[in-house]
PDB file of C-alpha atoms and ligand atoms in Angstrom:
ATOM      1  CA  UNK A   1      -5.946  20.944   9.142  1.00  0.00           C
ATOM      2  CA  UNK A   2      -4.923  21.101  12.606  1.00  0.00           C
ATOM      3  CA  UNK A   3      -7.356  21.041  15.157  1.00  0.00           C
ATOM      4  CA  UNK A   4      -5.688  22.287  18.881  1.00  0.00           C
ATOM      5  CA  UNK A   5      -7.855  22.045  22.167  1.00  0.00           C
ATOM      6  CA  UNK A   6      -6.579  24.495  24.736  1.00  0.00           C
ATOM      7  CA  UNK A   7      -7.953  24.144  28.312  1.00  0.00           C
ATOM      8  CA  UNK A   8     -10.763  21.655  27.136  1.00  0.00           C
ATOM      9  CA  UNK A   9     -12.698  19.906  29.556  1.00  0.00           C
ATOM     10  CA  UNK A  10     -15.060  17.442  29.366  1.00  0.00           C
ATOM     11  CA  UNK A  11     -17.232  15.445  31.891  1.00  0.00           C
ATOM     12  CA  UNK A  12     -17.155  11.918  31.469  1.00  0.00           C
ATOM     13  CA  UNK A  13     -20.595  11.715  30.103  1.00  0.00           C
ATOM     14  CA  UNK A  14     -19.688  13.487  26.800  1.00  0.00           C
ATOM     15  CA  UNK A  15     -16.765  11.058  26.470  1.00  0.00           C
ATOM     16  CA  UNK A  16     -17.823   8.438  23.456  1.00  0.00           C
ATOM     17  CA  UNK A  17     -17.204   5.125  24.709  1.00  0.00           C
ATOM     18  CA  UNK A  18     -15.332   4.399  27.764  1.00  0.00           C
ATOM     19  CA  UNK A  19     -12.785   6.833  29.574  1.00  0.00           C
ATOM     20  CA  UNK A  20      -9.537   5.930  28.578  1.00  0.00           C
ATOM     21  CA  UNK A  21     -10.750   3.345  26.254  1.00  0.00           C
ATOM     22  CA  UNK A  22     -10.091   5.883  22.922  1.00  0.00           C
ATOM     23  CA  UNK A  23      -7.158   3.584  22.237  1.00  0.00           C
ATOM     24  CA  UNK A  24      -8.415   0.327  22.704  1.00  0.00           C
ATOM     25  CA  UNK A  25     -11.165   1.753  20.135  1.00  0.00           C
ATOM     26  CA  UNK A  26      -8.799   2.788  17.644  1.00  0.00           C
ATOM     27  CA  UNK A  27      -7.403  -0.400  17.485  1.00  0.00           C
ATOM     28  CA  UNK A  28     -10.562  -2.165  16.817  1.00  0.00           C
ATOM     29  CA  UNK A  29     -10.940  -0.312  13.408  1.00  0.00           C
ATOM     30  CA  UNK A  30      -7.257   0.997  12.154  1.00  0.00           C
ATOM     31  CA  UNK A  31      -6.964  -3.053  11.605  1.00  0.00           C
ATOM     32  CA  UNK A  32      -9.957  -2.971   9.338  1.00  0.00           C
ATOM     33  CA  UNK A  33      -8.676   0.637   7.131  1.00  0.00           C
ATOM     34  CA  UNK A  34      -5.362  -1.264   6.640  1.00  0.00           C
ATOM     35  CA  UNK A  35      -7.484  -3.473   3.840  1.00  0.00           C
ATOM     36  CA  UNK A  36      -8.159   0.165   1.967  1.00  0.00           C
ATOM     37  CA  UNK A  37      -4.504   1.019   2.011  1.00  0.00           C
ATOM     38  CA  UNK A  38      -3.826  -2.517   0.323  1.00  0.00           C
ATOM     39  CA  UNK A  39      -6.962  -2.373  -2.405  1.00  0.00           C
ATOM     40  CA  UNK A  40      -6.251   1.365  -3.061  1.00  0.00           C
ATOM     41  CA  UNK A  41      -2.192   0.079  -3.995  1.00  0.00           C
ATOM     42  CA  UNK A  42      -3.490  -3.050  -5.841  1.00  0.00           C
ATOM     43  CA  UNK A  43      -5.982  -0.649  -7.984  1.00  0.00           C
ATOM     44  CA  UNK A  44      -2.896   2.146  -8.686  1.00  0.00           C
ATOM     45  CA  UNK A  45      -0.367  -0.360  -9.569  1.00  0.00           C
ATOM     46  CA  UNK A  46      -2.786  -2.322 -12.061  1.00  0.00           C
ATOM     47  CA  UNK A  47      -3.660   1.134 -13.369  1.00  0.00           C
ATOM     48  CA  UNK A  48       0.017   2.019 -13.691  1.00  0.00           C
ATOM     49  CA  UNK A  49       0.577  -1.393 -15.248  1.00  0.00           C
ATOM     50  CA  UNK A  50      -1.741  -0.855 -18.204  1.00  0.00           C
ATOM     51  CA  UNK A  51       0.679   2.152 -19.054  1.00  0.00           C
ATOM     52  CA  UNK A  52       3.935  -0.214 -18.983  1.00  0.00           C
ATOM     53  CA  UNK A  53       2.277  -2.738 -20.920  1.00  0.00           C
ATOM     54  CA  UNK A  54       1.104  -0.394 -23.284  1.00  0.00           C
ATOM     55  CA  UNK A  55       4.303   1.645 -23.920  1.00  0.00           C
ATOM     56  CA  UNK A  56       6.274  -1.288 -23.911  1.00  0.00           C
ATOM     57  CA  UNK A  57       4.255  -2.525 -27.239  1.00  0.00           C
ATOM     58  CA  UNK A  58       4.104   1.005 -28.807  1.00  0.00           C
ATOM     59  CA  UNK A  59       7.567   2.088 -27.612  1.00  0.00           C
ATOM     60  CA  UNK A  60      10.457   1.644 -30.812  1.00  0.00           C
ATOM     61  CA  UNK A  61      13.887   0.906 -30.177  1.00  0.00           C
ATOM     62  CA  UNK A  62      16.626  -0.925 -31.805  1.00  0.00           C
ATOM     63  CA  UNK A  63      13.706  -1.846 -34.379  1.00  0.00           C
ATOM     64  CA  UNK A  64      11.796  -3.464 -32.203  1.00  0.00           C
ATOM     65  CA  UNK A  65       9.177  -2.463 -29.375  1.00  0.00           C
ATOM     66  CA  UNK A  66      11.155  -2.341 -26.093  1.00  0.00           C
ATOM     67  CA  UNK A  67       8.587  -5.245 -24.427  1.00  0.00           C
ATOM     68  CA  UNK A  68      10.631  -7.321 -27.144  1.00  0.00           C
ATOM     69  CA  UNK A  69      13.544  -7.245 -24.827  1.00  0.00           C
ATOM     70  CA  UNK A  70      13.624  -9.769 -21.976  1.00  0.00           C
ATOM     71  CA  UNK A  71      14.702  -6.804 -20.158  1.00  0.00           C
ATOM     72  CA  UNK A  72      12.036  -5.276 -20.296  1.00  0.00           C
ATOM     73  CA  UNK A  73       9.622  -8.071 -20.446  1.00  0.00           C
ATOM     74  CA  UNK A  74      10.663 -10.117 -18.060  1.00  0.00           C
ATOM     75  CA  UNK A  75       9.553  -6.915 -15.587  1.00  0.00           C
ATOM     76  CA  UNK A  76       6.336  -7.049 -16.622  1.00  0.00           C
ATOM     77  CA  UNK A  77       5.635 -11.004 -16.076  1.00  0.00           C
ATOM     78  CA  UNK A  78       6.916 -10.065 -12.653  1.00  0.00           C
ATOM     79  CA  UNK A  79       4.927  -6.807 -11.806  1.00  0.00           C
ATOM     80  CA  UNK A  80       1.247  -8.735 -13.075  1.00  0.00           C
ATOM     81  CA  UNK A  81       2.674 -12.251 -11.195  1.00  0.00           C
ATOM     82  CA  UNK A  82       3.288  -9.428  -7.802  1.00  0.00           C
ATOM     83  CA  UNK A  83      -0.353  -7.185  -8.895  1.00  0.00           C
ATOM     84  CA  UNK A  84      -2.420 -10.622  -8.523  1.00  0.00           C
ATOM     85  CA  UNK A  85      -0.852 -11.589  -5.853  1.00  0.00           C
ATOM     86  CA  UNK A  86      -1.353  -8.620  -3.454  1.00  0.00           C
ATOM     87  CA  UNK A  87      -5.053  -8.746  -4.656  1.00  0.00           C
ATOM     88  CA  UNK A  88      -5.462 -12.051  -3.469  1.00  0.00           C
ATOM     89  CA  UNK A  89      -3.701 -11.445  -0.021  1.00  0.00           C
ATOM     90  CA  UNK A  90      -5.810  -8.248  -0.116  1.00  0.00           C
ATOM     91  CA  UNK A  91      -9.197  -9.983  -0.843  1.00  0.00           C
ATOM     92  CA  UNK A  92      -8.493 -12.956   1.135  1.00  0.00           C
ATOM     93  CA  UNK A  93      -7.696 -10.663   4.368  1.00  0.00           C
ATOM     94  CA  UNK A  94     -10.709  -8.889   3.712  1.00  0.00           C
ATOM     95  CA  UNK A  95     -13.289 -12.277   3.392  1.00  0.00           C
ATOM     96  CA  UNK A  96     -11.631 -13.387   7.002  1.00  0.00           C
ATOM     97  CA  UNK A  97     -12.949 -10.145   8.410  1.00  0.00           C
ATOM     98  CA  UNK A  98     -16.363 -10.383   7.065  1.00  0.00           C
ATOM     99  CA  UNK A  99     -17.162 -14.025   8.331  1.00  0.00           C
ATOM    100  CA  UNK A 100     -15.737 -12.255  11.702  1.00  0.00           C
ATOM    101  CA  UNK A 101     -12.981 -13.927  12.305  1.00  0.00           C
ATOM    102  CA  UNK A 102      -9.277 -13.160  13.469  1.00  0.00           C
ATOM    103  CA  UNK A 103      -7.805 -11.084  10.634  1.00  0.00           C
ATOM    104  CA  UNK A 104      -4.828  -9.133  12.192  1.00  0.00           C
ATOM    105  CA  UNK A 105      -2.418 -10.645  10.946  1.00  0.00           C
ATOM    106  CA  UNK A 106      -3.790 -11.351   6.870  1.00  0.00           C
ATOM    107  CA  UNK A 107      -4.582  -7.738   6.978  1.00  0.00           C
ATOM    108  CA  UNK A 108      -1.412  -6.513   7.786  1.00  0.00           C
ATOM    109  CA  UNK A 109       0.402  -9.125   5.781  1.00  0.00           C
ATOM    110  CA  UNK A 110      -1.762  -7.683   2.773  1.00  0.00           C
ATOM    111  CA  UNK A 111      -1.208  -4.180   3.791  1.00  0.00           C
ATOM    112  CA  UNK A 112       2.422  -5.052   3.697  1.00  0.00           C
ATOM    113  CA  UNK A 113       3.154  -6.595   0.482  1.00  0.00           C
ATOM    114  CA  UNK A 114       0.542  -4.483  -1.596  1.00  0.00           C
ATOM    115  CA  UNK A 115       2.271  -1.140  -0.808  1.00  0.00           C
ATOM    116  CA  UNK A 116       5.514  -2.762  -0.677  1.00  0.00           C
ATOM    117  CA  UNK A 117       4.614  -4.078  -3.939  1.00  0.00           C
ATOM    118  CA  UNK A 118       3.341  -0.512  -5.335  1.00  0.00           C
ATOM    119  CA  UNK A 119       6.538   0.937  -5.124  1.00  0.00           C
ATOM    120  CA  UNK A 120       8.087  -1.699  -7.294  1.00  0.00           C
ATOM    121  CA  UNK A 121       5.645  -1.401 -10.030  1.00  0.00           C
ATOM    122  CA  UNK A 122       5.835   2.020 -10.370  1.00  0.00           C
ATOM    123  CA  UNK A 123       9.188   2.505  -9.895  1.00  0.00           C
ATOM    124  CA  UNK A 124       9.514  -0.512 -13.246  1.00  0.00           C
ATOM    125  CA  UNK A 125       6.883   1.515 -14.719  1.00  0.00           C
ATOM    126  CA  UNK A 126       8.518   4.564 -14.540  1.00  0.00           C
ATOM    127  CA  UNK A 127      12.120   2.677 -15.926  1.00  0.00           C
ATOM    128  CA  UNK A 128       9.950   1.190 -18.394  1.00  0.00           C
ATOM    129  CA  UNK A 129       8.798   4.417 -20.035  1.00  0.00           C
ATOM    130  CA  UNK A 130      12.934   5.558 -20.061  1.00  0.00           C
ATOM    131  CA  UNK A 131      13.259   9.819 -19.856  1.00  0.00           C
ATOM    132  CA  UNK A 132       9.554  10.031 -20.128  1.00  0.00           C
ATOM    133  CA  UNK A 133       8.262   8.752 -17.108  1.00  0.00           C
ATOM    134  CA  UNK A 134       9.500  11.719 -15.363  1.00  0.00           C
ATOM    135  CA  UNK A 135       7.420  14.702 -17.586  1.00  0.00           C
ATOM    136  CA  UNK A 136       4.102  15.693 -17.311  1.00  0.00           C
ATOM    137  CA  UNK A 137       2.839  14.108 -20.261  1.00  0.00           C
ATOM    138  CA  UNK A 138       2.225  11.096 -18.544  1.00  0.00           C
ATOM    139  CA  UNK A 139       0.794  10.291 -14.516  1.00  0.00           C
ATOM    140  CA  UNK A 140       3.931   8.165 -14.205  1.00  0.00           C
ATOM    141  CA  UNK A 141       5.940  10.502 -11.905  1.00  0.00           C
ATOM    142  CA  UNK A 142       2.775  11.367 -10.165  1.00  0.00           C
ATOM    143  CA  UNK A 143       1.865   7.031  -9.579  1.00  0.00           C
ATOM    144  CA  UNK A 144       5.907   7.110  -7.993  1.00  0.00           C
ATOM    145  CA  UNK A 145       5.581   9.806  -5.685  1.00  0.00           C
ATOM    146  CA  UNK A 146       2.353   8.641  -4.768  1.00  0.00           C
ATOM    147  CA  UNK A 147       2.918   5.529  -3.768  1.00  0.00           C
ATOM    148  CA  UNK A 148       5.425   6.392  -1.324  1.00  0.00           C
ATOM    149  CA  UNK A 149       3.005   7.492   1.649  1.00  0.00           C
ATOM    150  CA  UNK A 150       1.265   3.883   1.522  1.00  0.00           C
ATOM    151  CA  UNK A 151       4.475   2.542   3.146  1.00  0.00           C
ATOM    152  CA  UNK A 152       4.003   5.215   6.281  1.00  0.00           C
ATOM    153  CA  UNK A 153       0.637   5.975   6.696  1.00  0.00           C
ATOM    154  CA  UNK A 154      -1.893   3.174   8.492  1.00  0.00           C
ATOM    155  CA  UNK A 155       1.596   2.051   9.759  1.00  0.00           C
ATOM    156  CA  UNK A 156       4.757   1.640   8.385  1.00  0.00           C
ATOM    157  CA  UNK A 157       6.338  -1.819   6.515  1.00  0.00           C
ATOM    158  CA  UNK A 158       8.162  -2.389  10.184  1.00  0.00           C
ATOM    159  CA  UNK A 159       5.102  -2.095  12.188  1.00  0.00           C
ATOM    160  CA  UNK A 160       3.504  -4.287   9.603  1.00  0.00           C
ATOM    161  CA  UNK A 161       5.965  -7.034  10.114  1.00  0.00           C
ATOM    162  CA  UNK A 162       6.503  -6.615  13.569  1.00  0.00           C
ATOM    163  CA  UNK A 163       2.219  -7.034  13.586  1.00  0.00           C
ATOM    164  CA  UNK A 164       2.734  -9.824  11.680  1.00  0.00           C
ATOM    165  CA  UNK A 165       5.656 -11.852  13.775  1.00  0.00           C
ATOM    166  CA  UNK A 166       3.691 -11.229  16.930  1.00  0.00           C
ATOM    167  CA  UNK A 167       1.010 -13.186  15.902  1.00  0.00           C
ATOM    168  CA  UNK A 168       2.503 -15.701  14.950  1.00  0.00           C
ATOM    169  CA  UNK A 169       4.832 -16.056  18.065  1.00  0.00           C
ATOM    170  CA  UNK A 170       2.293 -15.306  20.947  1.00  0.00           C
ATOM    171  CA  UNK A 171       0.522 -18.818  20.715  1.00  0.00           C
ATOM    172  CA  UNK A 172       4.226 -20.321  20.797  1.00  0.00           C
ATOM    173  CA  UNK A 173       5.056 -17.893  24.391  1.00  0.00           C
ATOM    174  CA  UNK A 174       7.417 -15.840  22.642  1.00  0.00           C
TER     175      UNK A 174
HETATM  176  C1  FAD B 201       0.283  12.103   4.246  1.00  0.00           C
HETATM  177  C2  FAD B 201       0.028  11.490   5.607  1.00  0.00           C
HETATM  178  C3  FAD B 201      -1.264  11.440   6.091  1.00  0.00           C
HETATM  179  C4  FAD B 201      -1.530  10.884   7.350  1.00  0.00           C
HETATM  180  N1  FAD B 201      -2.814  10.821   7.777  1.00  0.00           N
HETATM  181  C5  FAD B 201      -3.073  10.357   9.011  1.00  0.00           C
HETATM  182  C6  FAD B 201      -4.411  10.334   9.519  1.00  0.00           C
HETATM  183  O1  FAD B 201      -5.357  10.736   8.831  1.00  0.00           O
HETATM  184  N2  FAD B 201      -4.632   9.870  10.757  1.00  0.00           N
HETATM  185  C7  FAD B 201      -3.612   9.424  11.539  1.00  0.00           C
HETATM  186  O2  FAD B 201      -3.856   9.013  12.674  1.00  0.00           O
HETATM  187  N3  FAD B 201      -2.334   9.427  11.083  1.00  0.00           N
HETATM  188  C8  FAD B 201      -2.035   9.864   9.856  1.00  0.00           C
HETATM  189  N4  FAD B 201      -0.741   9.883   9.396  1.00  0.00           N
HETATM  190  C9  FAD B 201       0.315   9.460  10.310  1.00  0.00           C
HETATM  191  C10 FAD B 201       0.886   8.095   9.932  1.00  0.00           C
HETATM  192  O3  FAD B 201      -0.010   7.076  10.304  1.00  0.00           O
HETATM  193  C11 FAD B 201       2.241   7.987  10.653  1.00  0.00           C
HETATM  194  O4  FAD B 201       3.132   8.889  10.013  1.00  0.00           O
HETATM  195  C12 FAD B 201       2.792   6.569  10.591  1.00  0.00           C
HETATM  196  O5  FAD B 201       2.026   5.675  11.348  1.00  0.00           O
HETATM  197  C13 FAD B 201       4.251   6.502  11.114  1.00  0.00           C
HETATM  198  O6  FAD B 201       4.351   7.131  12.358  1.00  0.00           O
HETATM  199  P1  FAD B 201       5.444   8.273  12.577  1.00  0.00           P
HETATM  200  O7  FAD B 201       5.386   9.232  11.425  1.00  0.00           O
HETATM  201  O8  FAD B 201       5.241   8.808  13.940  1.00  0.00           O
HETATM  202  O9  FAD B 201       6.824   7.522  12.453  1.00  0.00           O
HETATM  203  P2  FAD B 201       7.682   6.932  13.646  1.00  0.00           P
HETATM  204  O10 FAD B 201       6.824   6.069  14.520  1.00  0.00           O
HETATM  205  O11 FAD B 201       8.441   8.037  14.270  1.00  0.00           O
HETATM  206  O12 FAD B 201       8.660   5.993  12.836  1.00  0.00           O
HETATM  207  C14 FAD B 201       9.885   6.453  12.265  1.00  0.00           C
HETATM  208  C15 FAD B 201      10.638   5.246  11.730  1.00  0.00           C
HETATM  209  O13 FAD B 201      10.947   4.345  12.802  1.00  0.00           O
HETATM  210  C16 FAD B 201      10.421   3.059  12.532  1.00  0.00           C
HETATM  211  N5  FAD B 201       9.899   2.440  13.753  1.00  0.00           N
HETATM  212  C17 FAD B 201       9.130   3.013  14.701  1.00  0.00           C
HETATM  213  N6  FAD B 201       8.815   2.122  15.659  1.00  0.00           N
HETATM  214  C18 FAD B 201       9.383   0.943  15.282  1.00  0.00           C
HETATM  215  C19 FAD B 201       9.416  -0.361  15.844  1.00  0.00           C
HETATM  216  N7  FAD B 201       8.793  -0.660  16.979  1.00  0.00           N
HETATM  217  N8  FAD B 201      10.095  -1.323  15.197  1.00  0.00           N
HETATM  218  C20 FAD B 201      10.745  -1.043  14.029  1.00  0.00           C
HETATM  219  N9  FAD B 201      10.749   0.173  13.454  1.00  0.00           N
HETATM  220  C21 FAD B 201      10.073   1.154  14.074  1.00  0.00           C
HETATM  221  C22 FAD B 201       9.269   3.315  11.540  1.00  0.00           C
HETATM  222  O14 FAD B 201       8.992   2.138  10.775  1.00  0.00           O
HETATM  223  C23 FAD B 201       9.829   4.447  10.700  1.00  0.00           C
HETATM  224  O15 FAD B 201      10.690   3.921   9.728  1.00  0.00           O
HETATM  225  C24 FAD B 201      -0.459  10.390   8.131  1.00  0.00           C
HETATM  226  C25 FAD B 201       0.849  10.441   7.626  1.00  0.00           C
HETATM  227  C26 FAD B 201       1.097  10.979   6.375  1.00  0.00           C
HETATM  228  C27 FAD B 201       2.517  11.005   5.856  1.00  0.00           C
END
């Protein structure tokens, strides 16, 4: 929906918060949403992990289930090893927050690496389940193109880092 104000005024006192202040307010809280985009990526990938794990145990090739191959294993010790990790970044972030302290950069480190992380695990997911990740029959197709937007939206993997370097070279003067 797209909401368009043409010739709108308003007097100061139906302003909320200060005049001119709508960005410094925006700020205070976009910080804080960044911790849903990194639960809501932890949550799809271990979601869309249950379905790699499973299809790679019921899934026959060669004689053997396909998580037999090191190929195919090997990507799942890596997607769980990335999954925990991003919901430790993502839960740590969020416990600096509540005790009230400086969070900036944890939560856009978390923000970071879970969506970054996303699109790895369902993009293995999707390789995992071969010609059949891309029908209907399963979500898979639906987890990929999904996870996409977390990169962009709450700002992108760039703004992220560049978030991210800034803190840590302000104190230094840089
Ligand atoms: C489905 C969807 C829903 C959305 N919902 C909302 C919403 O509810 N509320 C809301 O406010 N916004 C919303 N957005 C907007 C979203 O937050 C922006 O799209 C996002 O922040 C990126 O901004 P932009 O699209 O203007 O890209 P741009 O800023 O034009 O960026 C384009 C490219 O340039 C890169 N870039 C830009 N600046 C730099 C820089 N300084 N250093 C390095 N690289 C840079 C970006 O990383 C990106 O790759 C939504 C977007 C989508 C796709």
């Amino acid at each position: 929906m797209i909401l368009e104000f043409d010739n709108c005024r308003l007097s100061n006192e139906q302003v909320l918060g200060e005049v001119d202040g709508g960005f410094e307010v925006m700020n205070t809280w976009l910080y804080a949403t960044r911790i849903t985009v990194a639960a809501m990526s932890v949550g799809r990938a271990r979601r869309c992990f249950e379905y790699a794990l499973n299809y790679s145990a019921e899934r026959k090739q060669f004689g053997k289930s396909i998580g037999k191959f090191q190929g195919v294993s090997f990507q799942l010790a890596d997607m769980i090893t990335e999954i925990d990790a991003a919901d430790l970044l993502t839960l740590s972030s969020a416990w600096k927050l509540d005790q009230g302290m400086s969070a900036n950069r944890e939560i856009a480190s978390a923000k970071l690496y879970a969506s970054e992380m996303l699109a790895r695990v369902t993009d293995a997911t999707l390789q995992i389940h071969g010609g059949m990740g891309l029908m209907n029959d399963y979500p898979i197709e639906r987890f990929w193109r999904d996870a996409r937007v977390e990169r962009i939206w709450d700002g992108t993997s760039e703004i992220q880092k560049h978030i991210i370097s800034r803190e840590l070279l302000r104190p230094l003067g840089s």
